[in-house]
Amino acid sequence: MYYVLGDSIAKGVVLNEVRDRYVLLKDSCFSLAEKALGLKFKNLSVFGATIDRGLEVFNKRKDEFEPGSTIFLEFGGNDCNHLWNEIANNPDGEFFPMTPKDKFKEYYRQLIDKCLELKLKPVIINLPPLSYQNFFNYVAKTAGGEAIMKWLGDTKEIFYWQEGYDKIVEELAEEYSLPMVNFRQALLSCGDYDSLMCSDGMHPNEKGHQKLAEALISFFS
């Protein structure tokens, strides 16, 4: 059995550009990998999940896990995010992400340890890159873009900040000697990776999921 525990990216959520709402993609990366490999993934991922939410889901479902099974873990995209409306209302203030980096690393370690205690085989998935300008534009639609820019200084800071969480994930994979599926490189290696992302800059689009599926399939080959 193969399990998947993560956030909306692992779940297969994309932005419907016409309706401007989030929907489940039928041919998501794990669905495509299932078809190509003839495997079954039990996907426990949750839209909007941070690493602490992932721990909650794991603890709630732990009796369902079969020892010796592989579990793919994918977190960080929501943990590094901010409450942008609050920043827009007070751009001179001090604000913290949904999960500060030290807590993110601590909680991720806890999740890995719990997996190992149950004789599961964790596989780490790192963070797809942010399309930072599109992300800023999307956030600015509902919050004050000028005020947020004052707080940020430069839109590329969003990319670097998210990249810091990716580095933590990769460091944990190395620390625990765990295999990793490199979602980040799968998109960055395409050159114009913005074209593989939804207009919100956060979620890979259908073409992006095809690239992520290729990374998953390569992992098994």
PDB file of C-alpha atoms in Angstrom:
ATOM      1  CA  MET A   1       0.000   0.000   0.000  1.00  0.00           C
ATOM      2  CA  TYR A   2       1.118   3.548  -0.764  1.00  0.00           C
ATOM      3  CA  TYR A   3      -0.125   6.504   1.268  1.00  0.00           C
ATOM      4  CA  VAL A   4       0.027  10.217   0.521  1.00  0.00           C
ATOM      5  CA  LEU A   5      -0.168  12.860   3.237  1.00  0.00           C
ATOM      6  CA  GLY A   6       0.184  16.492   2.307  1.00  0.00           C
ATOM      7  CA  ASP A   7      -1.564  19.692   1.322  1.00  0.00           C
ATOM      8  CA  SER A   8      -3.560  20.795  -1.718  1.00  0.00           C
ATOM      9  CA  ILE A   9      -0.734  20.129  -4.167  1.00  0.00           C
ATOM     10  CA  ALA A  10      -0.557  16.453  -3.206  1.00  0.00           C
ATOM     11  CA  LYS A  11      -4.359  16.352  -3.150  1.00  0.00           C
ATOM     12  CA  GLY A  12      -4.502  17.602  -6.742  1.00  0.00           C
ATOM     13  CA  VAL A  13      -6.163  20.974  -6.240  1.00  0.00           C
ATOM     14  CA  VAL A  14      -5.925  23.556  -9.015  1.00  0.00           C
ATOM     15  CA  LEU A  15      -7.405  26.990  -9.596  1.00  0.00           C
ATOM     16  CA  ASN A  16     -10.280  27.056 -12.069  1.00  0.00           C
ATOM     17  CA  GLU A  17      -9.274  30.197 -13.951  1.00  0.00           C
ATOM     18  CA  VAL A  18     -12.771  30.887 -15.311  1.00  0.00           C
ATOM     19  CA  ARG A  19     -14.672  30.503 -12.039  1.00  0.00           C
ATOM     20  CA  ASP A  20     -11.757  31.706  -9.869  1.00  0.00           C
ATOM     21  CA  ARG A  21     -12.253  28.878  -7.408  1.00  0.00           C
ATOM     22  CA  TYR A  22     -10.272  25.828  -6.375  1.00  0.00           C
ATOM     23  CA  VAL A  23     -11.272  22.443  -7.765  1.00  0.00           C
ATOM     24  CA  LEU A  24      -9.899  18.906  -7.768  1.00  0.00           C
ATOM     25  CA  LEU A  25      -7.994  17.972 -10.907  1.00  0.00           C
ATOM     26  CA  LYS A  26      -9.028  14.574 -12.250  1.00  0.00           C
ATOM     27  CA  ASP A  27      -5.607  13.908 -13.770  1.00  0.00           C
ATOM     28  CA  SER A  28      -3.520  15.038 -10.806  1.00  0.00           C
ATOM     29  CA  CYS A  29       0.069  13.897 -10.394  1.00  0.00           C
ATOM     30  CA  PHE A  30      -0.776  10.951  -8.146  1.00  0.00           C
ATOM     31  CA  SER A  31      -3.743   9.925 -10.318  1.00  0.00           C
ATOM     32  CA  LEU A  32      -1.528   9.929 -13.404  1.00  0.00           C
ATOM     33  CA  ALA A  33       1.170   7.981 -11.566  1.00  0.00           C
ATOM     34  CA  GLU A  34      -1.434   5.433 -10.451  1.00  0.00           C
ATOM     35  CA  LYS A  35      -2.489   4.790 -14.035  1.00  0.00           C
ATOM     36  CA  ALA A  36       1.054   4.633 -15.376  1.00  0.00           C
ATOM     37  CA  LEU A  37       2.426   2.386 -12.637  1.00  0.00           C
ATOM     38  CA  GLY A  38      -0.600   0.248 -11.857  1.00  0.00           C
ATOM     39  CA  LEU A  39      -0.344   1.177  -8.184  1.00  0.00           C
ATOM     40  CA  LYS A  40      -2.881   2.416  -5.656  1.00  0.00           C
ATOM     41  CA  PHE A  41      -2.234   5.566  -3.628  1.00  0.00           C
ATOM     42  CA  LYS A  42      -4.446   6.230  -0.620  1.00  0.00           C
ATOM     43  CA  ASN A  43      -4.449  10.014  -0.571  1.00  0.00           C
ATOM     44  CA  LEU A  44      -5.061  11.548   2.863  1.00  0.00           C
ATOM     45  CA  SER A  45      -3.989  15.054   1.845  1.00  0.00           C
ATOM     46  CA  VAL A  46      -5.982  18.070   3.029  1.00  0.00           C
ATOM     47  CA  PHE A  47      -6.537  21.392   1.272  1.00  0.00           C
ATOM     48  CA  GLY A  48      -4.791  24.170   3.194  1.00  0.00           C
ATOM     49  CA  ALA A  49      -2.926  21.782   5.488  1.00  0.00           C
ATOM     50  CA  THR A  50       0.123  22.925   7.411  1.00  0.00           C
ATOM     51  CA  ILE A  51       2.532  20.466   9.006  1.00  0.00           C
ATOM     52  CA  ASP A  52       0.713  20.534  12.359  1.00  0.00           C
ATOM     53  CA  ARG A  53      -2.539  19.686  10.571  1.00  0.00           C
ATOM     54  CA  GLY A  54      -0.676  16.847   8.910  1.00  0.00           C
ATOM     55  CA  LEU A  55       0.293  15.545  12.343  1.00  0.00           C
ATOM     56  CA  GLU A  56      -3.355  15.684  13.413  1.00  0.00           C
ATOM     57  CA  VAL A  57      -4.478  13.711  10.360  1.00  0.00           C
ATOM     58  CA  PHE A  58      -1.707  11.169  10.865  1.00  0.00           C
ATOM     59  CA  ASN A  59      -2.612  10.616  14.517  1.00  0.00           C
ATOM     60  CA  LYS A  60      -6.300  10.311  13.659  1.00  0.00           C
ATOM     61  CA  ARG A  61      -5.697   7.755  10.889  1.00  0.00           C
ATOM     62  CA  LYS A  62      -2.694   5.900  12.324  1.00  0.00           C
ATOM     63  CA  ASP A  63      -4.625   2.681  12.939  1.00  0.00           C
ATOM     64  CA  GLU A  64      -5.288   2.433   9.196  1.00  0.00           C
ATOM     65  CA  PHE A  65      -1.632   2.286   8.176  1.00  0.00           C
ATOM     66  CA  GLU A  66      -0.184  -1.072   7.175  1.00  0.00           C
ATOM     67  CA  PRO A  67       3.363  -1.600   8.555  1.00  0.00           C
ATOM     68  CA  GLY A  68       5.962  -1.766   5.810  1.00  0.00           C
ATOM     69  CA  SER A  69       3.987   0.553   3.545  1.00  0.00           C
ATOM     70  CA  THR A  70       5.396   3.651   1.875  1.00  0.00           C
ATOM     71  CA  ILE A  71       4.034   7.087   2.777  1.00  0.00           C
ATOM     72  CA  PHE A  72       4.719  10.194   0.688  1.00  0.00           C
ATOM     73  CA  LEU A  73       4.914  13.406   2.752  1.00  0.00           C
ATOM     74  CA  GLU A  74       4.418  16.833   1.136  1.00  0.00           C
ATOM     75  CA  PHE A  75       4.221  19.945   3.327  1.00  0.00           C
ATOM     76  CA  GLY A  76       5.557  23.487   3.479  1.00  0.00           C
ATOM     77  CA  GLY A  77       3.567  25.507   0.967  1.00  0.00           C
ATOM     78  CA  ASN A  78       0.980  26.658   3.500  1.00  0.00           C
ATOM     79  CA  ASP A  79       3.402  26.770   6.412  1.00  0.00           C
ATOM     80  CA  CYS A  80       5.467  29.513   4.785  1.00  0.00           C
ATOM     81  CA  ASN A  81       2.427  31.594   3.840  1.00  0.00           C
ATOM     82  CA  HIS A  82       1.318  34.762   5.620  1.00  0.00           C
ATOM     83  CA  LEU A  83      -1.986  36.412   6.485  1.00  0.00           C
ATOM     84  CA  TRP A  84      -1.681  38.994   3.752  1.00  0.00           C
ATOM     85  CA  ASN A  85      -4.758  41.015   4.717  1.00  0.00           C
ATOM     86  CA  GLU A  86      -3.218  41.687   8.126  1.00  0.00           C
ATOM     87  CA  ILE A  87       0.030  42.773   6.494  1.00  0.00           C
ATOM     88  CA  ALA A  88      -1.866  45.050   4.106  1.00  0.00           C
ATOM     89  CA  ASN A  89      -3.560  46.714   7.074  1.00  0.00           C
ATOM     90  CA  ASN A  90      -0.259  47.365   8.859  1.00  0.00           C
ATOM     91  CA  PRO A  91       2.716  47.192   6.475  1.00  0.00           C
ATOM     92  CA  ASP A  92       5.065  48.566   9.135  1.00  0.00           C
ATOM     93  CA  GLY A  93       4.236  45.754  11.560  1.00  0.00           C
ATOM     94  CA  GLU A  94       6.058  42.537  12.352  1.00  0.00           C
ATOM     95  CA  PHE A  95       4.409  39.391  11.038  1.00  0.00           C
ATOM     96  CA  PHE A  96       5.156  35.698  11.152  1.00  0.00           C
ATOM     97  CA  PRO A  97       4.293  32.862   8.757  1.00  0.00           C
ATOM     98  CA  MET A  98       1.633  30.269   9.468  1.00  0.00           C
ATOM     99  CA  THR A  99       4.367  27.996  10.848  1.00  0.00           C
ATOM    100  CA  PRO A 100       7.710  29.592  11.800  1.00  0.00           C
ATOM    101  CA  LYS A 101      10.730  27.767  10.398  1.00  0.00           C
ATOM    102  CA  ASP A 102      11.886  26.317  13.715  1.00  0.00           C
ATOM    103  CA  LYS A 103       8.418  24.923  14.453  1.00  0.00           C
ATOM    104  CA  PHE A 104       8.085  23.636  10.901  1.00  0.00           C
ATOM    105  CA  LYS A 105      11.275  21.631  11.261  1.00  0.00           C
ATOM    106  CA  GLU A 106      10.278  20.396  14.722  1.00  0.00           C
ATOM    107  CA  TYR A 107       6.808  19.253  13.619  1.00  0.00           C
ATOM    108  CA  TYR A 108       8.140  17.655  10.441  1.00  0.00           C
ATOM    109  CA  ARG A 109      10.636  15.688  12.535  1.00  0.00           C
ATOM    110  CA  GLN A 110       7.778  14.543  14.752  1.00  0.00           C
ATOM    111  CA  LEU A 111       5.830  13.368  11.714  1.00  0.00           C
ATOM    112  CA  ILE A 112       8.795  11.446  10.315  1.00  0.00           C
ATOM    113  CA  ASP A 113       9.462   9.873  13.716  1.00  0.00           C
ATOM    114  CA  LYS A 114       5.832   8.773  14.013  1.00  0.00           C
ATOM    115  CA  CYS A 115       6.006   7.198  10.558  1.00  0.00           C
ATOM    116  CA  LEU A 116       9.130   5.272  11.492  1.00  0.00           C
ATOM    117  CA  GLU A 117       7.611   4.147  14.802  1.00  0.00           C
ATOM    118  CA  LEU A 118       4.750   2.560  12.848  1.00  0.00           C
ATOM    119  CA  LYS A 119       7.252   0.840  10.534  1.00  0.00           C
ATOM    120  CA  LEU A 120       6.231   3.013   7.599  1.00  0.00           C
ATOM    121  CA  LYS A 121       8.695   4.061   4.916  1.00  0.00           C
ATOM    122  CA  PRO A 122       8.541   7.860   4.492  1.00  0.00           C
ATOM    123  CA  VAL A 123       9.327   9.462   1.156  1.00  0.00           C
ATOM    124  CA  ILE A 124       9.803  13.222   1.268  1.00  0.00           C
ATOM    125  CA  ILE A 125       8.425  15.470  -1.467  1.00  0.00           C
ATOM    126  CA  ASN A 126       9.958  18.920  -1.648  1.00  0.00           C
ATOM    127  CA  LEU A 127       8.169  22.157  -2.543  1.00  0.00           C
ATOM    128  CA  PRO A 128       7.298  23.137  -6.109  1.00  0.00           C
ATOM    129  CA  PRO A 129       8.627  26.646  -6.806  1.00  0.00           C
ATOM    130  CA  LEU A 130       6.396  29.673  -6.413  1.00  0.00           C
ATOM    131  CA  SER A 131       5.608  31.741  -9.456  1.00  0.00           C
ATOM    132  CA  TYR A 132       6.304  34.733  -7.256  1.00  0.00           C
ATOM    133  CA  GLN A 133       5.022  37.563  -9.459  1.00  0.00           C
ATOM    134  CA  ASN A 134       1.762  35.752 -10.166  1.00  0.00           C
ATOM    135  CA  PHE A 135       1.457  34.911  -6.480  1.00  0.00           C
ATOM    136  CA  PHE A 136       1.892  38.572  -5.544  1.00  0.00           C
ATOM    137  CA  ASN A 137      -0.636  39.686  -8.173  1.00  0.00           C
ATOM    138  CA  TYR A 138      -3.166  37.143  -6.926  1.00  0.00           C
ATOM    139  CA  VAL A 139      -2.752  38.166  -3.290  1.00  0.00           C
ATOM    140  CA  ALA A 140      -2.902  41.849  -4.236  1.00  0.00           C
ATOM    141  CA  LYS A 141      -6.384  41.339  -5.724  1.00  0.00           C
ATOM    142  CA  THR A 142      -7.873  40.773  -2.263  1.00  0.00           C
ATOM    143  CA  ALA A 143      -5.371  42.711  -0.153  1.00  0.00           C
ATOM    144  CA  GLY A 144      -3.599  46.023  -0.665  1.00  0.00           C
ATOM    145  CA  GLY A 145      -0.808  45.341  -3.125  1.00  0.00           C
ATOM    146  CA  GLU A 146       0.976  48.632  -2.483  1.00  0.00           C
ATOM    147  CA  ALA A 147       0.986  48.073   1.280  1.00  0.00           C
ATOM    148  CA  ILE A 148       2.172  44.478   0.893  1.00  0.00           C
ATOM    149  CA  MET A 149       4.967  45.624  -1.420  1.00  0.00           C
ATOM    150  CA  LYS A 150       6.050  48.113   1.227  1.00  0.00           C
ATOM    151  CA  TRP A 151       6.361  45.256   3.727  1.00  0.00           C
ATOM    152  CA  LEU A 152       8.073  42.899   1.250  1.00  0.00           C
ATOM    153  CA  GLY A 153      10.396  45.313  -0.475  1.00  0.00           C
ATOM    154  CA  ASP A 154      10.575  43.085  -3.572  1.00  0.00           C
ATOM    155  CA  THR A 155       8.230  40.436  -4.945  1.00  0.00           C
ATOM    156  CA  LYS A 156      11.136  38.006  -5.368  1.00  0.00           C
ATOM    157  CA  GLU A 157      11.455  37.901  -1.566  1.00  0.00           C
ATOM    158  CA  ILE A 158       8.373  35.645  -1.693  1.00  0.00           C
ATOM    159  CA  PHE A 159      10.328  33.144  -3.795  1.00  0.00           C
ATOM    160  CA  TYR A 160      13.359  33.213  -1.492  1.00  0.00           C
ATOM    161  CA  TRP A 161      11.221  32.879   1.635  1.00  0.00           C
ATOM    162  CA  GLN A 162       9.410  29.816   0.297  1.00  0.00           C
ATOM    163  CA  GLU A 163      12.735  28.409  -0.887  1.00  0.00           C
ATOM    164  CA  GLY A 164      13.904  28.493   2.735  1.00  0.00           C
ATOM    165  CA  TYR A 165      11.177  26.015   3.676  1.00  0.00           C
ATOM    166  CA  ASP A 166      12.138  23.821   0.757  1.00  0.00           C
ATOM    167  CA  LYS A 167      15.701  23.709   2.080  1.00  0.00           C
ATOM    168  CA  ILE A 168      14.426  22.549   5.473  1.00  0.00           C
ATOM    169  CA  VAL A 169      12.517  19.712   3.803  1.00  0.00           C
ATOM    170  CA  GLU A 170      15.564  18.658   1.802  1.00  0.00           C
ATOM    171  CA  GLU A 171      17.777  18.836   4.903  1.00  0.00           C
ATOM    172  CA  LEU A 172      15.375  16.557   6.781  1.00  0.00           C
ATOM    173  CA  ALA A 173      15.431  14.030   3.955  1.00  0.00           C
ATOM    174  CA  GLU A 174      19.222  14.018   4.153  1.00  0.00           C
ATOM    175  CA  GLU A 175      19.276  13.926   7.959  1.00  0.00           C
ATOM    176  CA  TYR A 176      17.043  10.849   8.076  1.00  0.00           C
ATOM    177  CA  SER A 177      18.551   9.312   4.907  1.00  0.00           C
ATOM    178  CA  LEU A 178      15.103   9.254   3.319  1.00  0.00           C
ATOM    179  CA  PRO A 179      14.362   9.138  -0.410  1.00  0.00           C
ATOM    180  CA  MET A 180      12.971  12.334  -1.929  1.00  0.00           C
ATOM    181  CA  VAL A 181      10.834  13.101  -4.963  1.00  0.00           C
ATOM    182  CA  ASN A 182      12.082  16.389  -6.380  1.00  0.00           C
ATOM    183  CA  PHE A 183       8.934  18.274  -7.389  1.00  0.00           C
ATOM    184  CA  ARG A 184      10.875  21.529  -7.356  1.00  0.00           C
ATOM    185  CA  GLN A 185      13.432  20.498  -9.941  1.00  0.00           C
ATOM    186  CA  ALA A 186      10.750  18.825 -12.053  1.00  0.00           C
ATOM    187  CA  LEU A 187       9.253  22.276 -12.702  1.00  0.00           C
ATOM    188  CA  LEU A 188      12.349  24.495 -12.549  1.00  0.00           C
ATOM    189  CA  SER A 189      14.114  22.340 -15.135  1.00  0.00           C
ATOM    190  CA  CYS A 190      11.415  23.238 -17.661  1.00  0.00           C
ATOM    191  CA  GLY A 191      12.708  26.800 -17.974  1.00  0.00           C
ATOM    192  CA  ASP A 192       9.499  28.835 -18.133  1.00  0.00           C
ATOM    193  CA  TYR A 193       7.962  27.143 -15.116  1.00  0.00           C
ATOM    194  CA  ASP A 194       5.430  29.977 -14.730  1.00  0.00           C
ATOM    195  CA  SER A 195       3.510  28.347 -17.593  1.00  0.00           C
ATOM    196  CA  LEU A 196       3.164  25.211 -15.440  1.00  0.00           C
ATOM    197  CA  MET A 197       1.508  27.098 -12.580  1.00  0.00           C
ATOM    198  CA  CYS A 198      -2.026  28.365 -11.986  1.00  0.00           C
ATOM    199  CA  SER A 199      -2.522  32.125 -11.982  1.00  0.00           C
ATOM    200  CA  ASP A 200      -2.362  32.107  -8.165  1.00  0.00           C
ATOM    201  CA  GLY A 201       1.341  31.278  -8.472  1.00  0.00           C
ATOM    202  CA  MET A 202       1.055  28.527  -5.836  1.00  0.00           C
ATOM    203  CA  HIS A 203      -0.584  25.525  -7.442  1.00  0.00           C
ATOM    204  CA  PRO A 204       0.782  23.640 -10.439  1.00  0.00           C
ATOM    205  CA  ASN A 205      -1.751  23.562 -13.267  1.00  0.00           C
ATOM    206  CA  GLU A 206      -2.694  20.527 -15.371  1.00  0.00           C
ATOM    207  CA  LYS A 207       0.543  20.682 -17.368  1.00  0.00           C
ATOM    208  CA  GLY A 208       2.447  21.141 -14.124  1.00  0.00           C
ATOM    209  CA  HIS A 209       0.846  18.028 -12.656  1.00  0.00           C
ATOM    210  CA  GLN A 210       1.949  16.091 -15.720  1.00  0.00           C
ATOM    211  CA  LYS A 211       5.539  17.085 -14.929  1.00  0.00           C
ATOM    212  CA  LEU A 212       5.091  16.140 -11.271  1.00  0.00           C
ATOM    213  CA  ALA A 213       3.673  12.785 -12.358  1.00  0.00           C
ATOM    214  CA  GLU A 214       6.802  12.206 -14.429  1.00  0.00           C
ATOM    215  CA  ALA A 215       8.897  12.809 -11.303  1.00  0.00           C
ATOM    216  CA  LEU A 216       6.799  10.290  -9.362  1.00  0.00           C
ATOM    217  CA  ILE A 217       7.022   7.702 -12.121  1.00  0.00           C
ATOM    218  CA  SER A 218      10.802   8.193 -12.338  1.00  0.00           C
ATOM    219  CA  PHE A 219      11.029   7.592  -8.600  1.00  0.00           C
ATOM    220  CA  PHE A 220       9.708   4.061  -9.108  1.00  0.00           C
ATOM    221  CA  SER A 221      11.862   3.279 -12.135  1.00  0.00           C
TER     222      SER A 221
END
